[in-house]
Coordinates of C-alpha atoms in Angstrom, one line a residue:
X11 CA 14.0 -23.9 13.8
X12 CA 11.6 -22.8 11.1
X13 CA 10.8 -25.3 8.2
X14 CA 9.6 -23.6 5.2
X15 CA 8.0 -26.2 3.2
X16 CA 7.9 -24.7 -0.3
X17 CA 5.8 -25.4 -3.2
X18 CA 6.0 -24.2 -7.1
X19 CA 2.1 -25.0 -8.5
X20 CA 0.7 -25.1 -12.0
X21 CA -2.1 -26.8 -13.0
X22 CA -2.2 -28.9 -10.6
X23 CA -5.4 -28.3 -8.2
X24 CA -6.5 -31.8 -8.5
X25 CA -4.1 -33.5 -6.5
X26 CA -3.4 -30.7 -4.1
X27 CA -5.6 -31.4 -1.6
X28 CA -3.1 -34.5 -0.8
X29 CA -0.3 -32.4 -0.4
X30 CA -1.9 -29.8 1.8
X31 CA -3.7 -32.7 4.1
X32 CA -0.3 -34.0 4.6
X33 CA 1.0 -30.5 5.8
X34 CA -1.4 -30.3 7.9
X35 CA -0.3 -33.6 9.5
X36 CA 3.1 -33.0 10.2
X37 CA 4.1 -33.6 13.8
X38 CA 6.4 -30.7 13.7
X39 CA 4.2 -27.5 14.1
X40 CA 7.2 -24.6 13.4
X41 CA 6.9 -24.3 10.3
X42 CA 5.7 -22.5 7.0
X43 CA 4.4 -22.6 3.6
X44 CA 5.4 -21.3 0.5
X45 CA 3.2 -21.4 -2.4
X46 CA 4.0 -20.0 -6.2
X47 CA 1.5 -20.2 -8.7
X48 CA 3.3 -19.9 -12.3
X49 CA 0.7 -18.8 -14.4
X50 CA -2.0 -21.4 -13.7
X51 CA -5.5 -21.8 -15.1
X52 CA -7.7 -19.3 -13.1
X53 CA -9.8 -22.4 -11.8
X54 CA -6.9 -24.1 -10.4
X55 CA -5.1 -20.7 -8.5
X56 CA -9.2 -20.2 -7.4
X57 CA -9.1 -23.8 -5.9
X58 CA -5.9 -23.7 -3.9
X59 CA -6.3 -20.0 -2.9
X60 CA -9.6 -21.1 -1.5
X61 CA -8.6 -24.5 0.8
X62 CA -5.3 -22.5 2.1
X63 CA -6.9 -18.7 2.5
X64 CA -7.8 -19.2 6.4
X65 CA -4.3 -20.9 7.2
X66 CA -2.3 -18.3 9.2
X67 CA 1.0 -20.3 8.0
X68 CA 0.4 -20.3 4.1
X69 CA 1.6 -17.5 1.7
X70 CA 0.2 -17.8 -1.6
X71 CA 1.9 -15.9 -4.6
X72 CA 1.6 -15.9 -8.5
X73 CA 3.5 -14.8 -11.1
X74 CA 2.3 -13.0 -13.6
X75 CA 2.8 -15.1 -16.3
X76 CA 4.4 -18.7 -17.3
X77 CA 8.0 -18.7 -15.9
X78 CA 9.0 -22.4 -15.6
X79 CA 10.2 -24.4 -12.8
X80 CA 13.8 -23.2 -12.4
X81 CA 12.6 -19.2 -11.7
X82 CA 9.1 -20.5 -10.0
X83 CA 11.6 -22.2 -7.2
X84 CA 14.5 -20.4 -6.9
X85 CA 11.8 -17.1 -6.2
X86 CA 9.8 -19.5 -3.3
X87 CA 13.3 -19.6 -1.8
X88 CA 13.9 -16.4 -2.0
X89 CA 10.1 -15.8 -0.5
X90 CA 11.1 -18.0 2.3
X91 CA 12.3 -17.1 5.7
X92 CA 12.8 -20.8 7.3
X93 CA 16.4 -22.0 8.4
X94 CA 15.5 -25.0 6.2
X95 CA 13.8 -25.6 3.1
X96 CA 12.4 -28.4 1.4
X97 CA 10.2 -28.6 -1.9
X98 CA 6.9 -30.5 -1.7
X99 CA 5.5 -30.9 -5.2
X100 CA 1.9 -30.3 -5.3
X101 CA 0.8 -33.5 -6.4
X102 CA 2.7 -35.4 -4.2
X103 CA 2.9 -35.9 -0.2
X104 CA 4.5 -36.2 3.5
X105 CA 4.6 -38.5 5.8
X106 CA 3.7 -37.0 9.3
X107 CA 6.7 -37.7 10.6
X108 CA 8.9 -36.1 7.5
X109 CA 9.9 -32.5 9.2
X110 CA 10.3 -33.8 12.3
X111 CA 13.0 -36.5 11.5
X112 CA 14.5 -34.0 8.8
X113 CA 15.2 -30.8 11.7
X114 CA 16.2 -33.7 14.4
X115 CA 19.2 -34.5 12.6
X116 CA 20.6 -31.4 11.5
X117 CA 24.0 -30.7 12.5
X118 CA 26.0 -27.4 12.2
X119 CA 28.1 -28.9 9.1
X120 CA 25.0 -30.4 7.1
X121 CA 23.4 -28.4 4.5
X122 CA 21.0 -30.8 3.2
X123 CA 19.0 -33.9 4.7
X124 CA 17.5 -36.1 2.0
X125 CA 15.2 -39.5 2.9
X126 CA 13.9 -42.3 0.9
X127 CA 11.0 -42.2 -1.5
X128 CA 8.3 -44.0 -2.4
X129 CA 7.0 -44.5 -5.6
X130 CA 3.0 -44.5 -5.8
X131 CA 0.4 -44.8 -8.0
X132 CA -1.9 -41.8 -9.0
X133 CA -4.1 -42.6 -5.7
X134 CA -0.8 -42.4 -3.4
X135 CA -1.4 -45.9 -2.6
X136 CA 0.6 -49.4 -4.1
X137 CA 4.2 -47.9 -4.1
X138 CA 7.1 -49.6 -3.7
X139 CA 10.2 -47.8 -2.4
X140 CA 12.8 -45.7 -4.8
X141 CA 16.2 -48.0 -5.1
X142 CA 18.5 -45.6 -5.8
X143 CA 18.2 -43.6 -2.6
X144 CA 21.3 -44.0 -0.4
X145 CA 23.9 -41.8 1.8
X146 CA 26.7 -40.9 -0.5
X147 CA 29.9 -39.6 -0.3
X148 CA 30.7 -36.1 0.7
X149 CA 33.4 -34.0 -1.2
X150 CA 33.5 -36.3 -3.9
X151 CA 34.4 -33.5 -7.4
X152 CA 32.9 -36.7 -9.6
X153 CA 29.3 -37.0 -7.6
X154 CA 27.1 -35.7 -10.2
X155 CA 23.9 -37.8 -8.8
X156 CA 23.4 -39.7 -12.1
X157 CA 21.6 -42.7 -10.8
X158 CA 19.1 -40.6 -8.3
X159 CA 20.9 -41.1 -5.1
X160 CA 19.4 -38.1 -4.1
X161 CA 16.2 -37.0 -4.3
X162 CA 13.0 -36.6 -2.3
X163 CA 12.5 -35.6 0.5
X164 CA 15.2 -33.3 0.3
X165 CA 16.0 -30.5 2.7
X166 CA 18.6 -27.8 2.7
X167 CA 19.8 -24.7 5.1
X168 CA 18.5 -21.5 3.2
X169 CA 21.8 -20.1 4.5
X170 CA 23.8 -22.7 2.4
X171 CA 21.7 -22.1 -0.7
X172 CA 22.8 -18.0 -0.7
X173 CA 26.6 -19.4 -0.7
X174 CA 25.8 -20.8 -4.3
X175 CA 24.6 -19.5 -7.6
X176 CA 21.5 -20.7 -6.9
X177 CA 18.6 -22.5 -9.4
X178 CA 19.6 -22.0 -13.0
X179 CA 15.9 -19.7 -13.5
X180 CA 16.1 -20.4 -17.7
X181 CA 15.8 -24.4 -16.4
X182 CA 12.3 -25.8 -17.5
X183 CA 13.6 -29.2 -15.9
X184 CA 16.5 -30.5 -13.8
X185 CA 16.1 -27.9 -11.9
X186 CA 16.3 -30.3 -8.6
X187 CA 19.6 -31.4 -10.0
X188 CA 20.7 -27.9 -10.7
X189 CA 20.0 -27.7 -6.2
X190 CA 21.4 -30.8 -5.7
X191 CA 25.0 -30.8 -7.1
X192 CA 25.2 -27.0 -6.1
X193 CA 24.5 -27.3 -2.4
X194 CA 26.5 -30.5 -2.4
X195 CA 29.8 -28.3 -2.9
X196 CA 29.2 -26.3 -0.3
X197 CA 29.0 -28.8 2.2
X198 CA 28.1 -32.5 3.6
X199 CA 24.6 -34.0 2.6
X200 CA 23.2 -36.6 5.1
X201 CA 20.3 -39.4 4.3
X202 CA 17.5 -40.8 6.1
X203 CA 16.8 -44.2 5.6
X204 CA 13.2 -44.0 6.1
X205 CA 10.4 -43.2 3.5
X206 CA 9.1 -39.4 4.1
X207 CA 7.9 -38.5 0.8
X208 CA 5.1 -40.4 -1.0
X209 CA 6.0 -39.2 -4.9
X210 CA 2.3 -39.5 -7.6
X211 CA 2.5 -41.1 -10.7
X212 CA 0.6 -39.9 -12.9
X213 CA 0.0 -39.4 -16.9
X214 CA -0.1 -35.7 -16.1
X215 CA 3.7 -35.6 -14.7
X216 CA 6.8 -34.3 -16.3
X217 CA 8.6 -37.8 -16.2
X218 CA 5.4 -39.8 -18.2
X219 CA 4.7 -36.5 -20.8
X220 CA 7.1 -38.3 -24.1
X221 CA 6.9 -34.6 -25.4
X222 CA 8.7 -32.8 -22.4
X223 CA 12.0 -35.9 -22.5
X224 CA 13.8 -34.3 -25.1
X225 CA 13.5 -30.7 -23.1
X226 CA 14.5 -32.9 -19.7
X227 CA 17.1 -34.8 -21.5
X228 CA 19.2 -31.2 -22.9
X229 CA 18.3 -29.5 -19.8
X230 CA 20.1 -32.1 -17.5
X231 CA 23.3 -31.7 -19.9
X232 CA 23.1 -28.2 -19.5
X233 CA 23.5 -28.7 -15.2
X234 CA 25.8 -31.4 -16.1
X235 CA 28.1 -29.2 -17.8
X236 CA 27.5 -26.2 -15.6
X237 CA 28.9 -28.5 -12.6
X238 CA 31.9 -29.3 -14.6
X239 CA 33.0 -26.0 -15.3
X240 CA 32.5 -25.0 -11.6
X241 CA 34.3 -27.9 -10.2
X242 CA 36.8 -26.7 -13.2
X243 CA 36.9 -30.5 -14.6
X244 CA 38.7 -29.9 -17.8
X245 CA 39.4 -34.1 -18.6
X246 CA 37.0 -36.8 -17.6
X247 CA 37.6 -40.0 -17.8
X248 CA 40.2 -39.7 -19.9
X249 CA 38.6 -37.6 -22.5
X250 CA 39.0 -33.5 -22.9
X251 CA 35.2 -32.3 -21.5
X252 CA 34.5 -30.2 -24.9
X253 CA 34.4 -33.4 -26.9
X254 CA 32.2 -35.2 -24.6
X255 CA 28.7 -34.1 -26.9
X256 CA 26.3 -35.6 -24.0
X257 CA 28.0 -35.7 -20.7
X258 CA 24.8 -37.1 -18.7
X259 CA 25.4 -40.4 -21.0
X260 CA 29.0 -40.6 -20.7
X261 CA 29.0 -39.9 -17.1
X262 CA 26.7 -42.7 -16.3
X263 CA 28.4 -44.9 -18.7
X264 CA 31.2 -44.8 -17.4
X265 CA 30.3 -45.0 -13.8
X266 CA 28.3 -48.0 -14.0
X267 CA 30.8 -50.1 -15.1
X268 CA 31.7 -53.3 -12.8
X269 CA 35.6 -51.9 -12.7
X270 CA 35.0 -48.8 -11.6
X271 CA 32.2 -49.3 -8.9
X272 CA 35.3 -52.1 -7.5
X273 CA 37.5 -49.2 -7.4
X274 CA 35.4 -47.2 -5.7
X275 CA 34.1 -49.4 -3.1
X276 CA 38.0 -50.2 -2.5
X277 CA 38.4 -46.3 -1.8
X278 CA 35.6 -45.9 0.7

């Protein structure tokens, strides 16, 4: 089974040299890698061209100008010819164990394998593990992964992403939640309870940059209600959808309340 480990790069030469030595650790040797510049700095597309340009399993591509993450990654899947994909950010890292443990568990009705994550400072060292990460529920119309239940290291069957819409390519941000929730209604997601993905924190990333929140904040409502008029939710919680101004808030409002997490243990 070919693993097409795929990565979207801007700017970000710095820290790459993690990411690629990590790769090139991976116990699993059938695999492939995907890289799209978007219209980085000619120093940085110089830098990472150069480390990967004898590596018979790297494709490098660029496009010619600025595109943003949702078009950057929905074209490395479409550049992609692995039965399963998974996004390794270019400042971030493996474990050597990660594709391994991912393909092992594949069965023929999962489209996605996600692990746990851990949370690390800018020399990928002192993390602690992500909370959030946990196996949820399959075929639930009111999963809209909220609290982060899943996230890195997450894997999906190419095949499974082609039965969907795919990435929303005008998404700046939220894209991975744009993946996420689509692939989730086409079949069941499974979860590793083991840390395969070492995630950088940095000043340099999207989630520290106080500028970029408002963009990440409007582009999450935009998946939100994308998913809702796909699932064809018309009322939720009691309240007609077109009223609801900023569904990410009321979503998690209302599903982290102590009455309705009781109901829904009760129902599991």
């Amino acid at each position: 089974m070919l693993f097409s480990i795929l990565i979207a790069h801007y700017n970000n030469s710095v820290y790459f040299t993690d990411a690629y030595k990590s790769i090139l650790a991976q116990t699993y040797p059938n695999y492939e890698v995907i890289i799209l510049d978007d219209g980085s700095r000619e120093e940085d597309f110089l830098k990472i061209s150069q480390l990967v340009q004898h590596d018979e399993k790297v494709k490098i591509y660029r496009n010619t100008e600025n595109k943003g993450a949702g078009y950057t990654k929905r074209k490395c899947i479409e550049l992609a010819t692995g039965d399963i994909c998974g996004f390794l950010d270019p400042d971030d890292a493996l474990m050597p164990e990660a594709l391994a443990e991912i393909v092992s568990l594949y069965t023929p009705d999962t489209v996605a394998i996600y692990s746990q994550i851990k949370i690390c400072d800018e020399a990928l060292k002192n993390g602690k593990t992500f909370p959030n990460s946990k196996q949820i529920k399959n075929g639930d119309p009111l999963f809209f992964n909220i609290s982060f239940e899943v996230a890195h290291f997450f894997s999906f069957r190419r095949s499974a992403y082609f039965k969907t819409a795919g990435i929303n390519p005008n998404l700046s941000s939220s894209e991975d939640q744009d993946l996420y929730l689509k692939l989730y209604e086409v079949g069941n997601f499974k979860f590793i309870k083991k840390i395969l993905y070492l995630y950088r924190s940095h000043n340099g990333g999207l989630s520290q940059d106080e500028t970029k929140k408002k963009t990440l904040h409007e582009n999450w409502n935009t998946v939100i209600r994308d998913t809702l008029k796909r699932r064809k939710i018309n009322e939720l919680y009691g309240k007609n959808v077109s009223e609801i101004k900023n569904p990410t808030a009321y979503i998690y409002e209302k599903q982290n309340t102590i009455w309705y997490k009781i109901r829904k243990k009760l129902k599991q």
